[in-house]
Every structure is written in C-alpha cells, then in structure tokens.
Amino acid sequence: MPSNRLDKDGKPRKNVLQSGLFASALYLEGEGTVQLTISAHVRPYILNFSEKLKGGNFSQLDVDLVLALRSKYGQAMYQQLTQWRFHADKGHTYELDELKTLLGVIDKDGFDKYGKWGEFDAKVLKPAQKDLEKTDLQFTYEPLPKPRRGRGHKVTHVKFSLSVDDDRNFPPGFVIGEEHTTLFDRLVKQFGLRKDQAQTVLLNFGVKEINKRLYEIHLLINDKKVQNVGAYTAKVFGAD
C-alpha cells in the first residue's frame, strides 16, 4: 500500500494491510437474502478488480463467478485464461516468468515468491485449478519441458488447455434472467445437483426462495450436519 511515512533516510515506508473481506453479514429473515458489507480497507481493491473485469468484455455472470472464487490465484487465473476461451484450440502457452508476473507471483521489484517449479505448481497452479472447477471454465496444464527426476530440466513454459461449459440446458420457453444463470451454476457446481435437477428447482421455485433455502443449506454444511450435499439439496427442493 502507498504510504506517506518516511524512514530516517527520507525513503517511503511500506504499509502491509491485513484485513478480512467482509465487515459484517446480515441475514434478512423471510426474504432469503444476506446483506454483506465489504471492509472499508479492501473495498477499493475489490471494486477496482470488478471494474477491470467489466471493462474486459466480461458479463455480470463472469464477475459474480470470479469474485466468488476463494483464492486470489484462482481469480487471477480465470481473468487470464478466459480471454482464450473462444480461440479454436481453446488454450494458450505462457512463458513461465510472464505467467508468474500476470498472477502476481513475481512482484514489481522482480521478487519471485515461488522460485522453484514444485512450489509454484503446488501453491498456485493446483489450487487455482481446483478453484475453477466450480466455474464455467476449467483447465489442465503441462509444464514445458516436462520435469524429469535427476535430469535437471528447467521449466520455461506452461501450456494450458481449456474446457468451457456454456451449456446450461434451460428448457424452451423459459425466460432466462441473469439471476437464473447464476443460480443454475451455484446449484450444479456448489451444491452438487445434476443439470436436470437444477432445471427443476428453477422451474418450481422463485429466486428469493431458492436463495433462502441455499443459505440454510450452507449453514448446515458449515456446521458439518450435511454429508452428501447434492442429495440433501435435491431433497430440500423435491428434485431427488
């Protein structure tokens, strides 16, 4: 963070910010909604990121999906890879240092947080890959050249292959709003329903009622009172 404080030599001191994302969460009983207040310290960074996404030909659904990702590397990876989703080969090869810079692993001073391939793979790529499993964009990757034990081969590039899920299979005549596509993805990727089950839920329940029930299920999941999330969610909505 920028700082106006100077050290004894007149050089700017650095500030290090540690803050939670949300300052508060208020559940509105009977409405099925939750009001979240973003911490004042991180609000400028979140809003700036959201505006960057919207300015880069992202739909509101894309923004909602990305901001729901847990890891910063998952968010950054989605932002980078989604630009290749419409290319014929649905993939791209990055030079390793370029990729690290784009993901924020190499900072503006050239410091590499994960200098060894194994660290970068374990701390950045694998978590981001798992994070994106719940979005409409998944990926596999291949280090080049492929590391071999005892051979000392240094990875210089990473080849990504994308899998895009844009088929949400809404039935003919169903009026699709942005809130429906968002809920459809949540039902399938977060709450474990099959696509036909998610369709049934959207056809039989209003948006507010779905959000209310999903919030209640989410609380039970956090309390470890639900073992099979998909089966329980289907039962709650009568879609089993």
PDB file of C-alpha atoms in Angstrom:
ATOM      1  CA  MET A   1       0.000   0.000   0.000  1.00  0.00           C
ATOM      2  CA  PRO A   2       1.145   3.579  -0.617  1.00  0.00           C
ATOM      3  CA  SER A   3       2.460   5.381   2.415  1.00  0.00           C
ATOM      4  CA  ASN A   4       3.263   8.985   3.333  1.00  0.00           C
ATOM      5  CA  ARG A   5       5.587   7.876   6.130  1.00  0.00           C
ATOM      6  CA  LEU A   6       9.318   8.253   5.612  1.00  0.00           C
ATOM      7  CA  ASP A   7      12.224   6.477   7.259  1.00  0.00           C
ATOM      8  CA  LYS A   8      15.296   8.220   8.677  1.00  0.00           C
ATOM      9  CA  ASP A   9      16.847   8.379   5.197  1.00  0.00           C
ATOM     10  CA  GLY A  10      13.781  10.044   3.710  1.00  0.00           C
ATOM     11  CA  LYS A  11      12.618   6.952   1.826  1.00  0.00           C
ATOM     12  CA  PRO A  12       8.908   5.971   1.835  1.00  0.00           C
ATOM     13  CA  ARG A  13       7.994   3.260   4.326  1.00  0.00           C
ATOM     14  CA  LYS A  14       5.806   0.395   3.147  1.00  0.00           C
ATOM     15  CA  ASN A  15       2.467  -0.419   4.740  1.00  0.00           C
ATOM     16  CA  VAL A  16       1.267  -4.025   4.970  1.00  0.00           C
ATOM     17  CA  LEU A  17      -2.517  -4.461   5.029  1.00  0.00           C
ATOM     18  CA  GLN A  18      -4.183  -7.467   6.666  1.00  0.00           C
ATOM     19  CA  SER A  19      -7.959  -7.371   6.556  1.00  0.00           C
ATOM     20  CA  GLY A  20     -10.934  -9.656   6.172  1.00  0.00           C
ATOM     21  CA  LEU A  21     -13.078  -9.293   3.076  1.00  0.00           C
ATOM     22  CA  PHE A  22     -16.384  -8.632   4.874  1.00  0.00           C
ATOM     23  CA  ALA A  23     -17.001  -6.287   7.795  1.00  0.00           C
ATOM     24  CA  SER A  24     -20.453  -7.758   8.514  1.00  0.00           C
ATOM     25  CA  ALA A  25     -23.102 -10.164   7.221  1.00  0.00           C
ATOM     26  CA  LEU A  26     -26.809  -9.576   7.929  1.00  0.00           C
ATOM     27  CA  TYR A  27     -29.360 -12.304   7.158  1.00  0.00           C
ATOM     28  CA  LEU A  28     -32.812 -10.851   6.358  1.00  0.00           C
ATOM     29  CA  GLU A  29     -35.241 -13.436   7.693  1.00  0.00           C
ATOM     30  CA  GLY A  30     -38.207 -14.083   5.447  1.00  0.00           C
ATOM     31  CA  GLU A  31     -36.544 -12.543   2.396  1.00  0.00           C
ATOM     32  CA  GLY A  32     -33.920 -15.199   1.740  1.00  0.00           C
ATOM     33  CA  THR A  33     -31.159 -12.669   1.278  1.00  0.00           C
ATOM     34  CA  VAL A  34     -27.937 -11.739   3.018  1.00  0.00           C
ATOM     35  CA  GLN A  35     -26.552  -8.209   3.112  1.00  0.00           C
ATOM     36  CA  LEU A  36     -22.758  -8.230   3.079  1.00  0.00           C
ATOM     37  CA  THR A  37     -20.683  -5.189   3.980  1.00  0.00           C
ATOM     38  CA  ILE A  38     -17.227  -5.147   2.423  1.00  0.00           C
ATOM     39  CA  SER A  39     -14.440  -3.935   4.684  1.00  0.00           C
ATOM     40  CA  ALA A  40     -13.553  -0.304   4.001  1.00  0.00           C
ATOM     41  CA  HIS A  41      -9.872  -1.274   3.774  1.00  0.00           C
ATOM     42  CA  VAL A  42     -10.319  -3.717   0.904  1.00  0.00           C
ATOM     43  CA  ARG A  43     -13.291  -2.078  -0.870  1.00  0.00           C
ATOM     44  CA  PRO A  44     -11.136  -0.032  -3.300  1.00  0.00           C
ATOM     45  CA  TYR A  45      -9.256  -3.163  -4.398  1.00  0.00           C
ATOM     46  CA  ILE A  46     -12.421  -5.262  -4.885  1.00  0.00           C
ATOM     47  CA  LEU A  47     -14.242  -2.521  -6.785  1.00  0.00           C
ATOM     48  CA  ASN A  48     -11.196  -1.865  -8.936  1.00  0.00           C
ATOM     49  CA  PHE A  49     -10.915  -5.563  -9.780  1.00  0.00           C
ATOM     50  CA  SER A  50     -14.618  -5.763 -10.601  1.00  0.00           C
ATOM     51  CA  GLU A  51     -14.408  -2.748 -12.895  1.00  0.00           C
ATOM     52  CA  LYS A  52     -11.395  -4.253 -14.675  1.00  0.00           C
ATOM     53  CA  LEU A  53     -13.383  -7.403 -15.323  1.00  0.00           C
ATOM     54  CA  LYS A  54     -16.409  -5.487 -16.610  1.00  0.00           C
ATOM     55  CA  GLY A  55     -14.183  -3.408 -18.835  1.00  0.00           C
ATOM     56  CA  GLY A  56     -12.703  -6.524 -20.404  1.00  0.00           C
ATOM     57  CA  ASN A  57     -15.847  -7.888 -22.082  1.00  0.00           C
ATOM     58  CA  PHE A  58     -16.886  -9.927 -19.050  1.00  0.00           C
ATOM     59  CA  SER A  59     -20.597 -10.454 -18.335  1.00  0.00           C
ATOM     60  CA  GLN A  60     -22.022  -9.852 -14.870  1.00  0.00           C
ATOM     61  CA  LEU A  61     -22.157 -13.646 -14.509  1.00  0.00           C
ATOM     62  CA  ASP A  62     -18.423 -13.827 -15.131  1.00  0.00           C
ATOM     63  CA  VAL A  63     -17.817 -11.146 -12.496  1.00  0.00           C
ATOM     64  CA  ASP A  64     -20.050 -12.923  -9.974  1.00  0.00           C
ATOM     65  CA  LEU A  65     -18.241 -16.211 -10.585  1.00  0.00           C
ATOM     66  CA  VAL A  66     -14.761 -14.736 -10.294  1.00  0.00           C
ATOM     67  CA  LEU A  67     -15.455 -12.753  -7.144  1.00  0.00           C
ATOM     68  CA  ALA A  68     -16.879 -15.929  -5.573  1.00  0.00           C
ATOM     69  CA  LEU A  69     -13.575 -17.758  -6.030  1.00  0.00           C
ATOM     70  CA  ARG A  70     -11.726 -18.316  -2.785  1.00  0.00           C
ATOM     71  CA  SER A  71      -8.127 -17.782  -3.829  1.00  0.00           C
ATOM     72  CA  LYS A  72      -6.523 -14.720  -5.401  1.00  0.00           C
ATOM     73  CA  TYR A  73      -4.672 -17.023  -7.774  1.00  0.00           C
ATOM     74  CA  GLY A  74      -7.976 -18.597  -8.841  1.00  0.00           C
ATOM     75  CA  GLN A  75      -9.360 -15.142  -9.608  1.00  0.00           C
ATOM     76  CA  ALA A  76      -6.246 -14.114 -11.497  1.00  0.00           C
ATOM     77  CA  MET A  77      -6.138 -17.390 -13.436  1.00  0.00           C
ATOM     78  CA  TYR A  78      -9.771 -17.053 -14.512  1.00  0.00           C
ATOM     79  CA  GLN A  79      -9.110 -13.497 -15.648  1.00  0.00           C
ATOM     80  CA  GLN A  80      -6.128 -14.614 -17.730  1.00  0.00           C
ATOM     81  CA  LEU A  81      -7.492 -17.812 -19.247  1.00  0.00           C
ATOM     82  CA  THR A  82     -10.981 -16.622 -20.130  1.00  0.00           C
ATOM     83  CA  GLN A  83      -9.543 -14.500 -22.968  1.00  0.00           C
ATOM     84  CA  TRP A  84      -8.628 -17.740 -24.785  1.00  0.00           C
ATOM     85  CA  ARG A  85     -11.985 -19.483 -24.353  1.00  0.00           C
ATOM     86  CA  PHE A  86     -13.197 -18.609 -27.874  1.00  0.00           C
ATOM     87  CA  HIS A  87      -9.968 -19.495 -29.661  1.00  0.00           C
ATOM     88  CA  ALA A  88     -10.129 -22.522 -31.929  1.00  0.00           C
ATOM     89  CA  ASP A  89      -7.660 -24.567 -29.890  1.00  0.00           C
ATOM     90  CA  LYS A  90      -9.048 -23.308 -26.528  1.00  0.00           C
ATOM     91  CA  GLY A  91      -5.625 -22.995 -24.990  1.00  0.00           C
ATOM     92  CA  HIS A  92      -2.501 -20.937 -24.679  1.00  0.00           C
ATOM     93  CA  THR A  93       1.173 -21.380 -23.773  1.00  0.00           C
ATOM     94  CA  TYR A  94       2.724 -18.880 -21.368  1.00  0.00           C
ATOM     95  CA  GLU A  95       6.383 -18.233 -20.754  1.00  0.00           C
ATOM     96  CA  LEU A  96       6.824 -19.129 -17.074  1.00  0.00           C
ATOM     97  CA  ASP A  97       8.074 -15.756 -15.817  1.00  0.00           C
ATOM     98  CA  GLU A  98       5.354 -13.972 -17.797  1.00  0.00           C
ATOM     99  CA  LEU A  99       2.707 -16.175 -16.186  1.00  0.00           C
ATOM    100  CA  LYS A 100       4.120 -15.586 -12.712  1.00  0.00           C
ATOM    101  CA  THR A 101       4.096 -11.841 -13.288  1.00  0.00           C
ATOM    102  CA  LEU A 102       0.493 -11.875 -14.531  1.00  0.00           C
ATOM    103  CA  LEU A 103      -0.585 -13.856 -11.477  1.00  0.00           C
ATOM    104  CA  GLY A 104       1.297 -11.619  -9.058  1.00  0.00           C
ATOM    105  CA  VAL A 105       3.822 -14.268  -8.011  1.00  0.00           C
ATOM    106  CA  ILE A 106       6.663 -12.078  -9.305  1.00  0.00           C
ATOM    107  CA  ASP A 107       6.221  -8.564  -7.915  1.00  0.00           C
ATOM    108  CA  LYS A 108       7.180  -5.219  -9.477  1.00  0.00           C
ATOM    109  CA  ASP A 109      10.629  -5.432  -7.864  1.00  0.00           C
ATOM    110  CA  GLY A 110      11.298  -8.801  -9.527  1.00  0.00           C
ATOM    111  CA  PHE A 111      10.940 -10.896  -6.351  1.00  0.00           C
ATOM    112  CA  ASP A 112       9.694 -14.400  -7.148  1.00  0.00           C
ATOM    113  CA  LYS A 113       7.596 -15.732  -4.272  1.00  0.00           C
ATOM    114  CA  TYR A 114       7.760 -19.322  -5.568  1.00  0.00           C
ATOM    115  CA  GLY A 115      11.073 -19.631  -7.410  1.00  0.00           C
ATOM    116  CA  LYS A 116      11.024 -23.440  -7.625  1.00  0.00           C
ATOM    117  CA  TRP A 117       8.648 -25.100 -10.058  1.00  0.00           C
ATOM    118  CA  GLY A 118       7.388 -27.536  -7.427  1.00  0.00           C
ATOM    119  CA  GLU A 119       6.412 -24.668  -5.123  1.00  0.00           C
ATOM    120  CA  PHE A 120       4.681 -22.726  -7.893  1.00  0.00           C
ATOM    121  CA  ASP A 121       2.848 -25.841  -9.017  1.00  0.00           C
ATOM    122  CA  ALA A 122       1.685 -26.765  -5.504  1.00  0.00           C
ATOM    123  CA  LYS A 123       0.923 -23.279  -4.163  1.00  0.00           C
ATOM    124  CA  VAL A 124      -0.515 -21.580  -7.259  1.00  0.00           C
ATOM    125  CA  LEU A 125      -1.495 -23.785 -10.207  1.00  0.00           C
ATOM    126  CA  LYS A 126      -3.086 -26.743  -8.419  1.00  0.00           C
ATOM    127  CA  PRO A 127      -5.180 -24.586  -6.007  1.00  0.00           C
ATOM    128  CA  ALA A 128      -6.296 -22.363  -8.900  1.00  0.00           C
ATOM    129  CA  GLN A 129      -7.227 -25.433 -10.941  1.00  0.00           C
ATOM    130  CA  LYS A 130      -9.354 -26.767  -8.074  1.00  0.00           C
ATOM    131  CA  ASP A 131     -10.905 -23.337  -7.506  1.00  0.00           C
ATOM    132  CA  LEU A 132     -12.025 -23.026 -11.115  1.00  0.00           C
ATOM    133  CA  GLU A 133     -13.797 -26.381 -11.009  1.00  0.00           C
ATOM    134  CA  LYS A 134     -16.878 -24.536  -9.730  1.00  0.00           C
ATOM    135  CA  THR A 135     -16.927 -22.057 -12.627  1.00  0.00           C
ATOM    136  CA  ASP A 136     -17.773 -22.358 -16.311  1.00  0.00           C
ATOM    137  CA  LEU A 137     -14.061 -22.507 -17.176  1.00  0.00           C
ATOM    138  CA  GLN A 138     -11.778 -25.398 -16.199  1.00  0.00           C
ATOM    139  CA  PHE A 139      -8.232 -26.056 -17.296  1.00  0.00           C
ATOM    140  CA  THR A 140      -5.455 -28.614 -17.456  1.00  0.00           C
ATOM    141  CA  TYR A 141      -1.813 -27.671 -17.869  1.00  0.00           C
ATOM    142  CA  GLU A 142       1.535 -29.110 -18.899  1.00  0.00           C
ATOM    143  CA  PRO A 143       4.981 -27.787 -17.894  1.00  0.00           C
ATOM    144  CA  LEU A 144       7.450 -27.477 -20.765  1.00  0.00           C
ATOM    145  CA  PRO A 145       9.877 -29.092 -20.944  1.00  0.00           C
ATOM    146  CA  LYS A 146       8.405 -31.779 -18.742  1.00  0.00           C
ATOM    147  CA  PRO A 147      10.417 -32.059 -15.484  1.00  0.00           C
ATOM    148  CA  ARG A 148      12.330 -35.310 -15.028  1.00  0.00           C
ATOM    149  CA  ARG A 149      13.980 -36.515 -11.859  1.00  0.00           C
ATOM    150  CA  GLY A 150      17.700 -36.253 -11.898  1.00  0.00           C
ATOM    151  CA  ARG A 151      17.778 -34.683 -15.360  1.00  0.00           C
ATOM    152  CA  GLY A 152      17.822 -31.064 -14.164  1.00  0.00           C
ATOM    153  CA  HIS A 153      15.393 -29.856 -16.832  1.00  0.00           C
ATOM    154  CA  LYS A 154      14.162 -26.351 -16.070  1.00  0.00           C
ATOM    155  CA  VAL A 155      10.553 -25.498 -16.787  1.00  0.00           C
ATOM    156  CA  THR A 156      10.376 -22.461 -19.076  1.00  0.00           C
ATOM    157  CA  HIS A 157       6.768 -22.513 -20.324  1.00  0.00           C
ATOM    158  CA  VAL A 158       3.329 -23.742 -19.234  1.00  0.00           C
ATOM    159  CA  LYS A 159       0.789 -24.983 -21.769  1.00  0.00           C
ATOM    160  CA  PHE A 160      -2.904 -24.617 -20.798  1.00  0.00           C
ATOM    161  CA  SER A 161      -5.878 -26.439 -22.304  1.00  0.00           C
ATOM    162  CA  LEU A 162      -9.369 -25.130 -21.514  1.00  0.00           C
ATOM    163  CA  SER A 163     -12.725 -26.780 -21.049  1.00  0.00           C
ATOM    164  CA  VAL A 164     -15.673 -24.384 -21.314  1.00  0.00           C
ATOM    165  CA  ASP A 165     -19.158 -25.202 -20.000  1.00  0.00           C
ATOM    166  CA  ASP A 166     -21.610 -22.746 -21.550  1.00  0.00           C
ATOM    167  CA  ASP A 167     -24.477 -25.215 -21.963  1.00  0.00           C
ATOM    168  CA  ARG A 168     -26.872 -24.781 -19.057  1.00  0.00           C
ATOM    169  CA  ASN A 169     -29.709 -26.564 -20.900  1.00  0.00           C
ATOM    170  CA  PHE A 170     -32.657 -24.369 -19.948  1.00  0.00           C
ATOM    171  CA  PRO A 171     -35.918 -25.717 -21.419  1.00  0.00           C
ATOM    172  CA  PRO A 172     -37.549 -23.942 -24.394  1.00  0.00           C
ATOM    173  CA  GLY A 173     -39.814 -21.048 -23.393  1.00  0.00           C
ATOM    174  CA  PHE A 174     -38.146 -20.494 -20.021  1.00  0.00           C
ATOM    175  CA  VAL A 175     -37.391 -16.787 -19.562  1.00  0.00           C
ATOM    176  CA  ILE A 176     -33.733 -16.702 -18.544  1.00  0.00           C
ATOM    177  CA  GLY A 177     -32.531 -13.830 -16.397  1.00  0.00           C
ATOM    178  CA  GLU A 178     -29.031 -13.174 -15.149  1.00  0.00           C
ATOM    179  CA  GLU A 179     -30.068 -14.326 -11.678  1.00  0.00           C
ATOM    180  CA  HIS A 180     -31.177 -17.677 -13.129  1.00  0.00           C
ATOM    181  CA  THR A 181     -27.839 -18.420 -14.786  1.00  0.00           C
ATOM    182  CA  THR A 182     -26.017 -17.501 -11.584  1.00  0.00           C
ATOM    183  CA  LEU A 183     -28.292 -19.728  -9.502  1.00  0.00           C
ATOM    184  CA  PHE A 184     -28.026 -22.567 -12.015  1.00  0.00           C
ATOM    185  CA  ASP A 185     -24.233 -22.561 -11.693  1.00  0.00           C
ATOM    186  CA  ARG A 186     -24.446 -22.430  -7.887  1.00  0.00           C
ATOM    187  CA  LEU A 187     -26.888 -25.336  -7.762  1.00  0.00           C
ATOM    188  CA  VAL A 188     -24.723 -27.508 -10.003  1.00  0.00           C
ATOM    189  CA  LYS A 189     -21.184 -26.553  -9.021  1.00  0.00           C
ATOM    190  CA  GLN A 190     -21.532 -25.552  -5.368  1.00  0.00           C
ATOM    191  CA  PHE A 191     -24.492 -27.647  -4.197  1.00  0.00           C
ATOM    192  CA  GLY A 192     -23.910 -30.752  -6.302  1.00  0.00           C
ATOM    193  CA  LEU A 193     -27.149 -31.027  -8.290  1.00  0.00           C
ATOM    194  CA  ARG A 194     -27.359 -32.583 -11.730  1.00  0.00           C
ATOM    195  CA  LYS A 195     -28.300 -30.176 -14.520  1.00  0.00           C
ATOM    196  CA  ASP A 196     -31.798 -31.630 -14.824  1.00  0.00           C
ATOM    197  CA  GLN A 197     -32.278 -31.237 -11.055  1.00  0.00           C
ATOM    198  CA  ALA A 198     -31.136 -27.606 -11.216  1.00  0.00           C
ATOM    199  CA  GLN A 199     -33.658 -27.014 -14.017  1.00  0.00           C
ATOM    200  CA  THR A 200     -36.419 -28.464 -11.854  1.00  0.00           C
ATOM    201  CA  VAL A 201     -35.528 -26.149  -8.991  1.00  0.00           C
ATOM    202  CA  LEU A 202     -35.524 -23.046 -11.204  1.00  0.00           C
ATOM    203  CA  LEU A 203     -38.858 -24.013 -12.781  1.00  0.00           C
ATOM    204  CA  ASN A 204     -40.603 -24.677  -9.457  1.00  0.00           C
ATOM    205  CA  PHE A 205     -39.209 -22.008  -7.109  1.00  0.00           C
ATOM    206  CA  GLY A 206     -38.705 -18.252  -7.155  1.00  0.00           C
ATOM    207  CA  VAL A 207     -35.278 -16.672  -6.893  1.00  0.00           C
ATOM    208  CA  LYS A 208     -35.783 -15.413  -3.320  1.00  0.00           C
ATOM    209  CA  GLU A 209     -36.990 -18.792  -2.090  1.00  0.00           C
ATOM    210  CA  ILE A 210     -34.055 -20.574  -3.741  1.00  0.00           C
ATOM    211  CA  ASN A 211     -31.561 -18.163  -2.170  1.00  0.00           C
ATOM    212  CA  LYS A 212     -33.212 -18.587   1.242  1.00  0.00           C
ATOM    213  CA  ARG A 213     -33.020 -22.381   1.110  1.00  0.00           C
ATOM    214  CA  LEU A 214     -29.461 -22.378  -0.222  1.00  0.00           C
ATOM    215  CA  TYR A 215     -28.388 -20.127   2.633  1.00  0.00           C
ATOM    216  CA  GLU A 216     -29.957 -22.520   5.164  1.00  0.00           C
ATOM    217  CA  ILE A 217     -28.219 -25.471   3.484  1.00  0.00           C
ATOM    218  CA  HIS A 218     -24.940 -23.529   3.512  1.00  0.00           C
ATOM    219  CA  LEU A 219     -25.232 -23.046   7.296  1.00  0.00           C
ATOM    220  CA  LEU A 220     -25.808 -26.778   7.784  1.00  0.00           C
ATOM    221  CA  ILE A 221     -22.799 -27.578   5.609  1.00  0.00           C
ATOM    222  CA  ASN A 222     -20.607 -25.238   7.662  1.00  0.00           C
ATOM    223  CA  ASP A 223     -21.836 -26.949  10.850  1.00  0.00           C
ATOM    224  CA  LYS A 224     -20.942 -30.307   9.244  1.00  0.00           C
ATOM    225  CA  LYS A 225     -24.537 -31.505   9.573  1.00  0.00           C
ATOM    226  CA  VAL A 226     -24.783 -32.466   5.894  1.00  0.00           C
ATOM    227  CA  GLN A 227     -22.640 -35.251   4.464  1.00  0.00           C
ATOM    228  CA  ASN A 228     -23.935 -35.615   0.913  1.00  0.00           C
ATOM    229  CA  VAL A 229     -24.544 -32.040  -0.245  1.00  0.00           C
ATOM    230  CA  GLY A 230     -26.051 -32.921  -3.624  1.00  0.00           C
ATOM    231  CA  ALA A 231     -28.503 -35.471  -2.244  1.00  0.00           C
ATOM    232  CA  TYR A 232     -29.565 -33.202   0.620  1.00  0.00           C
ATOM    233  CA  THR A 233     -30.064 -30.184  -1.663  1.00  0.00           C
ATOM    234  CA  ALA A 234     -32.140 -32.273  -4.065  1.00  0.00           C
ATOM    235  CA  LYS A 235     -34.295 -33.476  -1.172  1.00  0.00           C
ATOM    236  CA  VAL A 236     -34.864 -29.930   0.147  1.00  0.00           C
ATOM    237  CA  PHE A 237     -36.157 -28.828  -3.260  1.00  0.00           C
ATOM    238  CA  GLY A 238     -38.014 -32.050  -4.064  1.00  0.00           C
ATOM    239  CA  ALA A 239     -35.756 -32.676  -7.035  1.00  0.00           C
ATOM    240  CA  ASP A 240     -34.407 -36.069  -5.961  1.00  0.00           C
TER     241      ASP A 240
END
